[in-house]
Short mmCIF file of C-alpha atoms and ligand atoms in Angstrom, two decimals:
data_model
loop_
_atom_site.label_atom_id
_atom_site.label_comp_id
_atom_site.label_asym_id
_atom_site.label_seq_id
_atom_site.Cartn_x
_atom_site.Cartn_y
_atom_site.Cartn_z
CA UNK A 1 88.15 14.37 107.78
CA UNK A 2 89.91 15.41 111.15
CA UNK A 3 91.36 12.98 113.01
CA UNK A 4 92.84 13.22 116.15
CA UNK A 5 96.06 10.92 116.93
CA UNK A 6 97.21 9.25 119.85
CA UNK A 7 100.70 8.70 121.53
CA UNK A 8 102.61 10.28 118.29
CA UNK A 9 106.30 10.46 117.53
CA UNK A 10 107.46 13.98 117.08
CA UNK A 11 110.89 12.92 115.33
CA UNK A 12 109.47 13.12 111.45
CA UNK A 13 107.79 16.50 112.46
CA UNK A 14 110.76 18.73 114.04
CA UNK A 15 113.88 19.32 111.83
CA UNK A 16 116.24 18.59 114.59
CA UNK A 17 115.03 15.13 114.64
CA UNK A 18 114.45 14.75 118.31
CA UNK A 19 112.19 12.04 119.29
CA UNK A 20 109.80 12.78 121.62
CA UNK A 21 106.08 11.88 121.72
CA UNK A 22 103.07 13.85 121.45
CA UNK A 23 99.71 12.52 123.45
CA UNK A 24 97.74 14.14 121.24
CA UNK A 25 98.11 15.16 117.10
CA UNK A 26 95.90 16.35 114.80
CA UNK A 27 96.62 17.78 110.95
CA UNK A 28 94.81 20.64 110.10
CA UNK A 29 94.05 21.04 105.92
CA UNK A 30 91.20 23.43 106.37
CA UNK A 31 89.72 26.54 108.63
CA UNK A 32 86.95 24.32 109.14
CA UNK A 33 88.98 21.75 110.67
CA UNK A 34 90.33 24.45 112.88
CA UNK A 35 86.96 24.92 113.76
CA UNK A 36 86.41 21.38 114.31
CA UNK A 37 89.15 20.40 116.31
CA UNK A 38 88.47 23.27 118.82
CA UNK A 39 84.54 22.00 119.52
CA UNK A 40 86.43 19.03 120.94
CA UNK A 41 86.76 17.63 124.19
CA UNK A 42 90.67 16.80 123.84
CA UNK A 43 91.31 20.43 122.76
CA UNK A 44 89.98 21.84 125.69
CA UNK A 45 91.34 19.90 128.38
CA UNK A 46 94.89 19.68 127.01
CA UNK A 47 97.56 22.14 126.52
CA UNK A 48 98.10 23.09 122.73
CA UNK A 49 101.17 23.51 121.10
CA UNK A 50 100.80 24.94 116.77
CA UNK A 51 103.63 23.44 114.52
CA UNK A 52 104.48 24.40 110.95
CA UNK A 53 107.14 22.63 109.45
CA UNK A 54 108.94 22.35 113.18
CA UNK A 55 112.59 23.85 111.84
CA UNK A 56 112.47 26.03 114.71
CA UNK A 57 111.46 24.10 117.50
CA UNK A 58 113.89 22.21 120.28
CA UNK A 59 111.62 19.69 122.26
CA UNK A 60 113.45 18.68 125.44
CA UNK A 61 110.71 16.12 126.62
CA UNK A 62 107.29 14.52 125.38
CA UNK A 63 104.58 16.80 124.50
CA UNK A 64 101.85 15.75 127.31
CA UNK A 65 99.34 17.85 125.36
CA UNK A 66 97.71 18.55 121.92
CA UNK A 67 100.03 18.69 118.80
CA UNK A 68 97.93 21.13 115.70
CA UNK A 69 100.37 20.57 112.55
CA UNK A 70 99.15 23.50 110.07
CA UNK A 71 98.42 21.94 106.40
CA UNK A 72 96.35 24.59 104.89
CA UNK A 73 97.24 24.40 100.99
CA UNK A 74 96.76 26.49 98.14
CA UNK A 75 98.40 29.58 96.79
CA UNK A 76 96.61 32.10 94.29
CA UNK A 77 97.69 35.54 93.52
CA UNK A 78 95.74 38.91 92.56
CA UNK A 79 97.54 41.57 89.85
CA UNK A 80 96.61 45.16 90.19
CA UNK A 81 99.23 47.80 87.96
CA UNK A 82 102.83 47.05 88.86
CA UNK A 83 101.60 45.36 92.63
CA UNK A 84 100.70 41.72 93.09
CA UNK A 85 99.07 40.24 95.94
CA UNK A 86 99.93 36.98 96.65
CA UNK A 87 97.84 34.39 99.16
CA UNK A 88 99.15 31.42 100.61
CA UNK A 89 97.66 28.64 103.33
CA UNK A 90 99.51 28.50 106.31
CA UNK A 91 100.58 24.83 105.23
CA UNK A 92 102.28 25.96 102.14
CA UNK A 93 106.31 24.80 102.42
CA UNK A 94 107.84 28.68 102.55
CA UNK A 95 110.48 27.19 99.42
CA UNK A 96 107.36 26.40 97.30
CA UNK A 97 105.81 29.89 97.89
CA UNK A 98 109.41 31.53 97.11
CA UNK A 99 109.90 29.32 93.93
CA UNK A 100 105.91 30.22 92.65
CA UNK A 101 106.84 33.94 93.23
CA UNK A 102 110.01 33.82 90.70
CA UNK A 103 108.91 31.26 88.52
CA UNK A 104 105.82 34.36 88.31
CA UNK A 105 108.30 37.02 88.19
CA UNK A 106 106.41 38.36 91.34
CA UNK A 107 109.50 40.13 93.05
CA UNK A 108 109.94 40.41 97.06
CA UNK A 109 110.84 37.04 98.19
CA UNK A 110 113.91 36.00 96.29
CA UNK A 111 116.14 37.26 99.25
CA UNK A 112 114.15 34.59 101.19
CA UNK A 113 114.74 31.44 99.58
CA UNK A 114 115.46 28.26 100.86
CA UNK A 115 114.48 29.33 104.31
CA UNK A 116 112.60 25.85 106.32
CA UNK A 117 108.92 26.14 107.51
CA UNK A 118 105.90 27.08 106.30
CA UNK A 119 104.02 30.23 105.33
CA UNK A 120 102.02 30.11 108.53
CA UNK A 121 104.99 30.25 110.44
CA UNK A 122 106.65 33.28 108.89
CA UNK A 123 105.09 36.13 110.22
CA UNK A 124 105.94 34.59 113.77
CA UNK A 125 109.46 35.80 113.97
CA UNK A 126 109.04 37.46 110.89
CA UNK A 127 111.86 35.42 109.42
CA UNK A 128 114.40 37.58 107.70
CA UNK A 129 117.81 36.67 105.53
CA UNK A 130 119.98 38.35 103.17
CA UNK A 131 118.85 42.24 103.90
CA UNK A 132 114.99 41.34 103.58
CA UNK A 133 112.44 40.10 106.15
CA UNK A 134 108.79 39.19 105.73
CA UNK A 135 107.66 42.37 107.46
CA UNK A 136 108.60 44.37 104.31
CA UNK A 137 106.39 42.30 101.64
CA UNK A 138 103.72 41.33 104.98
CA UNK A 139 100.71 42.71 103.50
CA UNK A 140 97.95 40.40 105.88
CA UNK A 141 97.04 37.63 107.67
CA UNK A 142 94.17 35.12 108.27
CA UNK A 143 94.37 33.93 112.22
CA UNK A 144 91.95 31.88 113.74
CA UNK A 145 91.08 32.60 117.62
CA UNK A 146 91.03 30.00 119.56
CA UNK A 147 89.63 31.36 122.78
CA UNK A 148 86.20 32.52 120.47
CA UNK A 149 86.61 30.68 117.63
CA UNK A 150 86.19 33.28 115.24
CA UNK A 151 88.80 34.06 112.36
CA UNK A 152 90.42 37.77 112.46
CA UNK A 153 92.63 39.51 109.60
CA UNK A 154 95.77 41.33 111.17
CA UNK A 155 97.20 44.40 108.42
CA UNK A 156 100.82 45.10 109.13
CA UNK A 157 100.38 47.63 111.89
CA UNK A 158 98.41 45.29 113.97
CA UNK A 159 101.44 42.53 113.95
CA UNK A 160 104.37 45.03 115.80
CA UNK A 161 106.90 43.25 113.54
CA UNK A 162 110.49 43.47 114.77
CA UNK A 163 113.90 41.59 114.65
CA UNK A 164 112.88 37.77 115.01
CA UNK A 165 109.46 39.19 116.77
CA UNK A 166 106.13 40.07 116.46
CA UNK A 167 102.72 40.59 118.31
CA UNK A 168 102.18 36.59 117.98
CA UNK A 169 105.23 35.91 119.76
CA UNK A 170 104.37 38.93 122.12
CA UNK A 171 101.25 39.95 123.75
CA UNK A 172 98.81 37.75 121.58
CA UNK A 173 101.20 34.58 122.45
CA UNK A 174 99.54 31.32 121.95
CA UNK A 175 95.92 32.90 121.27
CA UNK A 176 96.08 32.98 117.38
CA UNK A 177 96.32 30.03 114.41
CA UNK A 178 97.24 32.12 111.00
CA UNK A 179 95.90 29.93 108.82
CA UNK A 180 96.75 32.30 105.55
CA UNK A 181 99.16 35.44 104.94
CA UNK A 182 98.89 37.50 102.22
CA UNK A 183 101.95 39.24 100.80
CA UNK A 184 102.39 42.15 98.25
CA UNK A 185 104.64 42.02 96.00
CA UNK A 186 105.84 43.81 92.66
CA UNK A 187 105.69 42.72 89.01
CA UNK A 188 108.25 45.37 88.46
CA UNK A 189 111.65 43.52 89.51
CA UNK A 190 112.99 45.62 92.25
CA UNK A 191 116.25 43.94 92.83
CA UNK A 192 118.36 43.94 96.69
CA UNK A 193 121.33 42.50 95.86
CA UNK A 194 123.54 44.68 98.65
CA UNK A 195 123.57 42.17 101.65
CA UNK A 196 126.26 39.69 102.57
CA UNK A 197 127.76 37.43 99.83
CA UNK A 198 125.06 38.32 97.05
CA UNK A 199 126.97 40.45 95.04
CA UNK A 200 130.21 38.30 94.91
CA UNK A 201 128.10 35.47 93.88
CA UNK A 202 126.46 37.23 91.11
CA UNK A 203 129.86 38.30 90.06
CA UNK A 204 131.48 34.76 89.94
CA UNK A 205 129.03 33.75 88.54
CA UNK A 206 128.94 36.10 85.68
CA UNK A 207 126.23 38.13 86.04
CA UNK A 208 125.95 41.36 85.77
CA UNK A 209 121.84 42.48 85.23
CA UNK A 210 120.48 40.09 87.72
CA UNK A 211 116.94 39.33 87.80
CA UNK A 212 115.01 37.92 90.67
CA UNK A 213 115.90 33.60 89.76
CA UNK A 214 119.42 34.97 89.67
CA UNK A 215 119.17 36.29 93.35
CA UNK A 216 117.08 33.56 94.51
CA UNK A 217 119.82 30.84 92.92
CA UNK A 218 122.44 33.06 94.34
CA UNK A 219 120.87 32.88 97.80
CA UNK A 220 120.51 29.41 97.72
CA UNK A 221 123.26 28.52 96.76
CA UNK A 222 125.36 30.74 99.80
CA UNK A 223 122.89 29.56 101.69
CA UNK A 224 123.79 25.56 101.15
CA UNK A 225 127.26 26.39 101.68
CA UNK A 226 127.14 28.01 104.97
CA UNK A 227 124.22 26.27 106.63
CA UNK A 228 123.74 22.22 107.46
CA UNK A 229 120.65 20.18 105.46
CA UNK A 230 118.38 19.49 108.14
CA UNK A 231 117.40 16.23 106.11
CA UNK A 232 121.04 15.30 106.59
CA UNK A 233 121.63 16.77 110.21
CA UNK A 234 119.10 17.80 112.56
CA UNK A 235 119.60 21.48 113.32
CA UNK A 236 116.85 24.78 113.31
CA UNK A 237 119.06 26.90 112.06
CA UNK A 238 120.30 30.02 113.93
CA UNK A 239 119.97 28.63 117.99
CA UNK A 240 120.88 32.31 118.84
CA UNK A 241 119.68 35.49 117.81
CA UNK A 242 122.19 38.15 117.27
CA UNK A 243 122.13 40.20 120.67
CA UNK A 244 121.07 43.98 120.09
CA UNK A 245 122.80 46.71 122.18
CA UNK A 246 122.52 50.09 123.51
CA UNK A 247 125.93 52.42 122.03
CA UNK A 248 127.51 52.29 125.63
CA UNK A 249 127.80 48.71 126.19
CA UNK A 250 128.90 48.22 122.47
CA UNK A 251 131.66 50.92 123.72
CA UNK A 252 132.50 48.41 126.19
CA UNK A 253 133.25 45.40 123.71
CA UNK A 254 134.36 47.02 121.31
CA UNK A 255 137.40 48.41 123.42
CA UNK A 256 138.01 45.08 124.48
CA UNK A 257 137.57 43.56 121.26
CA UNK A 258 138.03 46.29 118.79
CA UNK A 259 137.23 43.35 115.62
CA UNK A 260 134.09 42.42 116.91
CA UNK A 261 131.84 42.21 113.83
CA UNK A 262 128.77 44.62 114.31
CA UNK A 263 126.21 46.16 112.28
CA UNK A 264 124.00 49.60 113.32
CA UNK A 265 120.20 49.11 113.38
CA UNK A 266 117.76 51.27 112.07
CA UNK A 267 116.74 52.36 115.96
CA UNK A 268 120.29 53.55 116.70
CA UNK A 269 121.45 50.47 118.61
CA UNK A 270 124.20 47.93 117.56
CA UNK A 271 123.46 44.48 116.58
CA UNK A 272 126.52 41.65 117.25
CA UNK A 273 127.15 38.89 115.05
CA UNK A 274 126.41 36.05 117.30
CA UNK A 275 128.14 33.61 115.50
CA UNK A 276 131.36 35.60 115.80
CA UNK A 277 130.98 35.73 119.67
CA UNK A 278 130.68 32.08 119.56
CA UNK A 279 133.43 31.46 117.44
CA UNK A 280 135.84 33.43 119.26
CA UNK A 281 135.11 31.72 122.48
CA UNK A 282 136.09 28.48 120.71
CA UNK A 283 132.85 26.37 119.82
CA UNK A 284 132.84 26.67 116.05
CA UNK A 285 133.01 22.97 114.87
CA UNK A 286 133.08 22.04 118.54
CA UNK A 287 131.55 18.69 119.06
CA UNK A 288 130.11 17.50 122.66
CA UNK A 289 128.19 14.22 122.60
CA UNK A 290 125.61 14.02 120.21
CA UNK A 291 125.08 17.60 119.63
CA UNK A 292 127.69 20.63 118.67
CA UNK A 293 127.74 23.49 116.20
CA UNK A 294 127.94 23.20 112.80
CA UNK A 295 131.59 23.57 110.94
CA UNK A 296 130.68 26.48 109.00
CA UNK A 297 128.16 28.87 110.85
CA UNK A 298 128.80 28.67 114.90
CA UNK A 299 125.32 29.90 115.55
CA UNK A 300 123.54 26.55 114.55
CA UNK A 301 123.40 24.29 116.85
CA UNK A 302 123.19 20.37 115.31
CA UNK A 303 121.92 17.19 116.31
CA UNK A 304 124.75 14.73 115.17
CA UNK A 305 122.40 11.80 115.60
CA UNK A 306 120.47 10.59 118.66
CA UNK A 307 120.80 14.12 120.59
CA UNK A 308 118.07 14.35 123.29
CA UNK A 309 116.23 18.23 123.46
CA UNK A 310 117.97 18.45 127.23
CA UNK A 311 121.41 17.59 125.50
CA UNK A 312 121.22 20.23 123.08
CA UNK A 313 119.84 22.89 125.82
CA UNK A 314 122.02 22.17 128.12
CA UNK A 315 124.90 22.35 125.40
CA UNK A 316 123.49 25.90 124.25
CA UNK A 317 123.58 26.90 128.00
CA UNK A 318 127.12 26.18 128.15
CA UNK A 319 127.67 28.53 125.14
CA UNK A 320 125.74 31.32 126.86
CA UNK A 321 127.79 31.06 130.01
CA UNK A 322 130.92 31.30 127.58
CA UNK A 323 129.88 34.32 125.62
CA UNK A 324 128.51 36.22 128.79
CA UNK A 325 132.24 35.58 130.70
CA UNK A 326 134.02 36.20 127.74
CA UNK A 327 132.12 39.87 125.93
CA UNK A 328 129.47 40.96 129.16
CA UNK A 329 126.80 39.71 126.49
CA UNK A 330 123.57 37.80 126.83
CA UNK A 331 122.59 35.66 124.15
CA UNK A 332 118.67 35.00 123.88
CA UNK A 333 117.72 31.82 122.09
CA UNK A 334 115.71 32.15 118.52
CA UNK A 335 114.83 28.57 118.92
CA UNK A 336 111.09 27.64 121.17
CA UNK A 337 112.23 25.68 123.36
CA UNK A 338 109.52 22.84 125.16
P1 FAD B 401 107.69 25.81 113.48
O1 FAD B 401 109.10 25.53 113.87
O2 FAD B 401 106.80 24.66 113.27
O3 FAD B 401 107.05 26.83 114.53
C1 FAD B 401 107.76 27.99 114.92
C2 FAD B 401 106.86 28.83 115.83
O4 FAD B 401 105.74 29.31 115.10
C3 FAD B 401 106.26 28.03 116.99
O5 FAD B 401 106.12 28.90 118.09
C4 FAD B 401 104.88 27.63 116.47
O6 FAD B 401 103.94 27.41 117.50
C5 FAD B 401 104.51 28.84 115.65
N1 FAD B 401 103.64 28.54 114.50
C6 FAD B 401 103.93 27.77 113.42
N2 FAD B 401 102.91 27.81 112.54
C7 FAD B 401 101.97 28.61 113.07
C8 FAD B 401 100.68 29.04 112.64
N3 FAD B 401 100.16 28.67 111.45
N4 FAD B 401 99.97 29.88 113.44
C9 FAD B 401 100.47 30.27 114.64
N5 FAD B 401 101.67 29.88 115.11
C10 FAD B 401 102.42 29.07 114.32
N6 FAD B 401 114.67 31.69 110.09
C11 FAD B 401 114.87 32.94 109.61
O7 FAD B 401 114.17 33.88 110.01
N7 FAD B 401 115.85 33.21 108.70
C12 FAD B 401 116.65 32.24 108.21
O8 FAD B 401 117.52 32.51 107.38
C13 FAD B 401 116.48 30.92 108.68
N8 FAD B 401 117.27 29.91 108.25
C14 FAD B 401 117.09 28.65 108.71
C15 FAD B 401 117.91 27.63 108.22
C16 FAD B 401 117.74 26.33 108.65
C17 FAD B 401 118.63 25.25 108.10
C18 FAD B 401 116.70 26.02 109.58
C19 FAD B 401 116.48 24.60 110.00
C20 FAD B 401 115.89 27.03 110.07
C21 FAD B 401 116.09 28.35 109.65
N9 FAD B 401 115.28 29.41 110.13
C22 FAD B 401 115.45 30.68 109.63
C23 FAD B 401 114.26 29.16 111.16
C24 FAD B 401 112.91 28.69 110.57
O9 FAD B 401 113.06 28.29 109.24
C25 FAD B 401 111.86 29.77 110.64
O10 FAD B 401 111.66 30.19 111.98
C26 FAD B 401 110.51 29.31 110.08
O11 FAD B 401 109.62 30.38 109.96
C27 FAD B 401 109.87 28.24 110.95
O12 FAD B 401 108.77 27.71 110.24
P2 FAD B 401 108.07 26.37 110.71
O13 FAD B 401 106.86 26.19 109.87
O14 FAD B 401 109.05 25.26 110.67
O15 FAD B 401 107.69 26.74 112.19
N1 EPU B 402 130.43 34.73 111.69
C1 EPU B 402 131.58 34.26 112.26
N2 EPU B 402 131.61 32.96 112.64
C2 EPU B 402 130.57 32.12 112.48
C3 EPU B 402 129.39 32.61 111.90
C4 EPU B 402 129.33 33.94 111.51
O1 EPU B 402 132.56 34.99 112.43
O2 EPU B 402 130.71 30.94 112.83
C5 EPU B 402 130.39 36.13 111.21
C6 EPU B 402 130.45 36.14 109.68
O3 EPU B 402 131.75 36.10 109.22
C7 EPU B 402 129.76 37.41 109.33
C8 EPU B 402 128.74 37.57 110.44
O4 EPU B 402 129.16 36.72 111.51
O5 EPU B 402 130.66 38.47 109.39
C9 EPU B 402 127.32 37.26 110.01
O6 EPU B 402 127.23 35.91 109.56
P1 EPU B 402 126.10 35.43 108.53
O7 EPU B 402 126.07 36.31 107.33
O8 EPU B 402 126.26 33.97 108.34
O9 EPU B 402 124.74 35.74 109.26
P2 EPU B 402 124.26 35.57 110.78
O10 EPU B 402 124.16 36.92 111.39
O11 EPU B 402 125.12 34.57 111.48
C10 EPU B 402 121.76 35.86 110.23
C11 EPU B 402 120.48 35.16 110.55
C12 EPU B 402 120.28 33.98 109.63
C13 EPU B 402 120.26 34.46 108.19
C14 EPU B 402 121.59 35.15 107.90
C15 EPU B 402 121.64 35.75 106.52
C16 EPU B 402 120.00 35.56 112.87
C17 EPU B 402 119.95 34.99 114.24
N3 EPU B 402 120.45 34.74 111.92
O12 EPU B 402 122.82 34.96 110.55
O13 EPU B 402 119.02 33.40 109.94
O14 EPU B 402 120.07 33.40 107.28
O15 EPU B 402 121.78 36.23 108.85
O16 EPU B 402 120.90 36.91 106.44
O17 EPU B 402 119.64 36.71 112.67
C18 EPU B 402 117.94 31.77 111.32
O18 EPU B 402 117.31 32.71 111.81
O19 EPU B 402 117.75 30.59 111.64
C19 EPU B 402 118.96 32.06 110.30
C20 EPU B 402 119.73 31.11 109.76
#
């Protein structure tokens, strides 16, 4: 039964642990309780703001609106030949999805594990780690409209998936709910083991014919050691995304900082590793009230306990001012900031 809440705190529902209120709140388990919520009164005089699992979210004030928390269960999956198809509710904890898919031996998603959030949320800024993003197992998506009410499916072309974007976070901004996505995967383990620290780990660790639990452990376990447990210390991981440039301003940094650590993209620009820009301005481990960036990965920005939203912003705008003086660069936030 829906139930709309009143005067809510936000804290247990956004991995940086700020604590703000919400007005209104409402937990969604079902499409019908989409549809529900949206005949009401409350949801259409009062701005609406859709949370997942809220690990990449920065509140800087109360929410003087409508809270939807997405808890659509349920995950069941569809063989055909050496191709799987895999549904999940929107509510479905992204781990839990990643952990059915090996446990299945439904390869894809290994490369993804131990990423926050929910399923709902992953097509959003198509979430990506370790040389794979969701775009390349994204096969659909269910997404409720909330100006008509009607539920729409959006294939892969429709979603204009790039780096940390897509059409939701684009043109169709705050007009669609995904309440399931639908990935394909294959039964036939097609192992990526060439990003980052993979490889090492495998070796150290022994292994030599990895299969997909041995990438997903490996993952995890780089993962751990690089990136702060937001049950620990509030945080949404990466604050930044890493800034993409055109060839002739990377000729510009990279004469004045011939180390800079950089990376072609598949459209012929050159992508900067943010948390190297940060780092050599000085703010790796820095730590400035309440909030700072973490020890081991200078792009996450952390909460050390009792950090307002407008102390962490205004932190992160110090860090853009520093990087812009220091390299000519902009860095754009990953983080939704409210
Ligand atoms: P929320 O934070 O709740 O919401 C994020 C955005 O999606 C908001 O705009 C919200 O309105 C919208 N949204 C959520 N659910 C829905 C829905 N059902 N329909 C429509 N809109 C919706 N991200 C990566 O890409 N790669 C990483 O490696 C990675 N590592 C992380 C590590 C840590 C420690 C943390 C804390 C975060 C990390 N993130 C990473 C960021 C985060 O995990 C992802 O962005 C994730 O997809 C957010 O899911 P969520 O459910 O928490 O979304
Ligand atoms: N680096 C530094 N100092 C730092 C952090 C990083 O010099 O403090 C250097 C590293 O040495 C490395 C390079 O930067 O050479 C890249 O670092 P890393 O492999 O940790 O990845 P990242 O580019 O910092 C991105 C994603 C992460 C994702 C990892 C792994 C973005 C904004 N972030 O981080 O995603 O998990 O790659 O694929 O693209 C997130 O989005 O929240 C997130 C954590």
């Amino acid at each position: 039964m829906l139930q709309i809440q009143q005067n809510i705190s936000l804290k247990p529902y956004n991995t940086f642990g700020i604590d703000v209120k919400a007005t209104f709140f409402a937990e969604v388990f079902t499409e019908e309780d989409l549809k529900t919520l949206f005949e009401s009164e409350i949801s259409k005089s009062n701005k609406l703001f859709i949370i997942g699992g809220g690990s990449n979210v920065l509140f800087t004030q109360d929410y003087d609106g409508l809270i939807v928390k997405m808890s659509i269960q349920g995950i069941e999956s569809k063989s055909d030949g050496d191709t799987v198809k895999v549904t999940a509710g929107a509510g479905v904890i992204w781990d839990d999805l990643v952990n059915y898919c090996v446990a299945h031996h439904f390869a894809g998603v290994e490369n993804l594990s131990l990423i926050p959030g929910t399923v709902g949320a992953s097509p959003i800024q198509n979430i990506g780690a370790y040389g794979v993003e969701l775009k390349d197992v994204f096969e659909s998506c269910r997404a409720f409209e909330i100006k008509t009410g009607q539920i729409k499916t959006f294939t892969y072309s429709d979603c204009n998936f790039g780096y940390r974007e897509s059409i939701f976070k684009g043109d169709l901004r705050g007009q669609f709910i995904i309440t399931s996505v639908t990935f394909a995967l294959k039964t036939a383990a097609e192992i990526n083991t060439s990003y980052g620290a993979i490889e090492t780990e495998l070796h150290k660790r022994g292994i030599l014919n990895p299969d997909i639990a041995d990438v997903s452990a490996a993952v995890s376990h780089i993962r751990v050691s690089k990136l702060p447990d937001p049950s620990t210390i509030g945080n949404a991981g990466s604050f930044f995304k890493n800034p993409v440039i055109e060839k002739h301003e990377f000729a510009d940094v990279v004469a004045k900082h011939p180390d800079v650590v950089h990376y072609p993209t598949a459209d012929d620009k050159i992508k900067l590793a943010a948390g190297w820009l940060i780092e050599q301005c000085g703010w790796k481990g820095k730590i400035a009230g309440n909030t700072g960036t973490w020890k081991n990965q200078a792009l996450v920005l952390v909460n050390h306990g009792g950090a307002t939203g407008t102390e962490v912003f205004n932190f992160s705008e110090q860090i853009i001012d520093s990087v812009k003086s220091t390299f000519g660069v902009t860095l754009e936030r990953e983080v939704n900031i409210l």
